[in-house]
Coordinates of C-alpha atoms in Angstrom, one line a residue:
P8 CA 81.8 105.8 98.3
N9 CA 79.1 108.5 100.7
P10 CA 76.8 108.3 100.7
F11 CA 75.8 105.0 100.0
N12 CA 73.6 102.3 100.1
S13 CA 73.1 98.6 101.0
S14 CA 77.2 98.2 102.0
A15 CA 80.5 99.9 102.0
L16 CA 83.7 98.4 102.1
F17 CA 85.9 100.3 105.1
R18 CA 90.4 100.5 104.7
Y19 CA 92.9 101.5 107.1
R20 CA 96.4 100.9 107.8
L21 CA 98.6 100.4 110.4
A22 CA 102.2 101.2 110.1
A23 CA 102.8 98.3 112.7
P24 CA 101.0 95.8 114.1
A25 CA 98.1 97.1 116.7
R26 CA 95.1 96.8 118.6
V27 CA 92.0 97.7 115.7
D28 CA 88.4 98.2 117.4
L29 CA 85.7 99.7 114.6
R30 CA 82.7 100.3 115.7
V31 CA 79.2 102.2 114.2
F32 CA 77.2 104.7 115.9
D33 CA 74.7 106.5 114.8
L34 CA 74.2 110.2 116.0
L35 CA 72.4 110.0 119.5
G36 CA 75.9 107.8 120.6
R37 CA 74.4 104.2 121.0
E38 CA 76.3 101.9 119.2
V39 CA 74.8 99.8 116.2
L40 CA 77.8 97.4 114.8
L41 CA 81.5 96.3 116.4
L42 CA 83.1 95.4 112.6
E43 CA 86.5 94.5 113.8
E44 CA 88.7 94.1 116.9
G45 CA 91.1 92.5 117.8
W46 CA 95.3 92.1 117.0
R47 CA 95.7 92.7 113.6
G48 CA 99.2 92.9 111.8
A49 CA 100.8 95.7 109.6
G50 CA 99.5 96.7 106.1
V51 CA 95.9 98.1 104.9
H52 CA 93.0 96.2 106.4
T53 CA 89.3 96.5 104.2
V54 CA 86.4 95.3 106.4
R55 CA 82.7 95.3 104.8
F56 CA 79.4 96.8 106.6
P57 CA 76.5 96.0 105.5
A58 CA 73.6 98.0 106.4
A59 CA 71.2 95.9 106.2
G60 CA 68.1 97.3 108.9
L61 CA 69.3 99.4 109.7
A62 CA 67.8 102.8 109.3
S63 CA 68.8 105.5 106.4
G64 CA 70.8 109.1 108.7
S65 CA 73.8 109.6 109.4
Y66 CA 76.0 107.0 111.4
A67 CA 79.7 107.3 112.7
V68 CA 82.9 104.8 112.2
R69 CA 85.0 105.1 115.6
L70 CA 87.7 103.4 114.2
R71 CA 90.8 102.5 117.9
A72 CA 94.1 102.1 116.8
D73 CA 97.2 102.6 118.9
G74 CA 96.3 104.9 121.1
L75 CA 95.0 106.8 118.7
I76 CA 91.2 107.5 117.2
L77 CA 89.8 108.3 114.0
T78 CA 86.5 109.3 113.6
R79 CA 84.6 109.7 110.0
R80 CA 81.0 110.5 109.7
I81 CA 78.7 108.5 106.3
L82 CA 75.8 108.8 105.4
L83 CA 73.2 105.5 104.4
L84 CA 70.3 106.6 102.1
R85 CA 67.9 103.6 100.7

């Protein structure tokens, strides 16, 4: 859900095995958390984003895989 409170689940689907890089950034572009990095097989993958210790506000989640970059904004409310 967006907004979320203490944690969120991110799901993504890969059509073929690919190197994945999933990171969270604050609105100033600073990396806040590395969620996942490395080779993943084809299929659906789920990653938990533990937001403990982060301030309320907007964050950007960036997924890089197979030469593509997908960025989504999420809102953390305490």
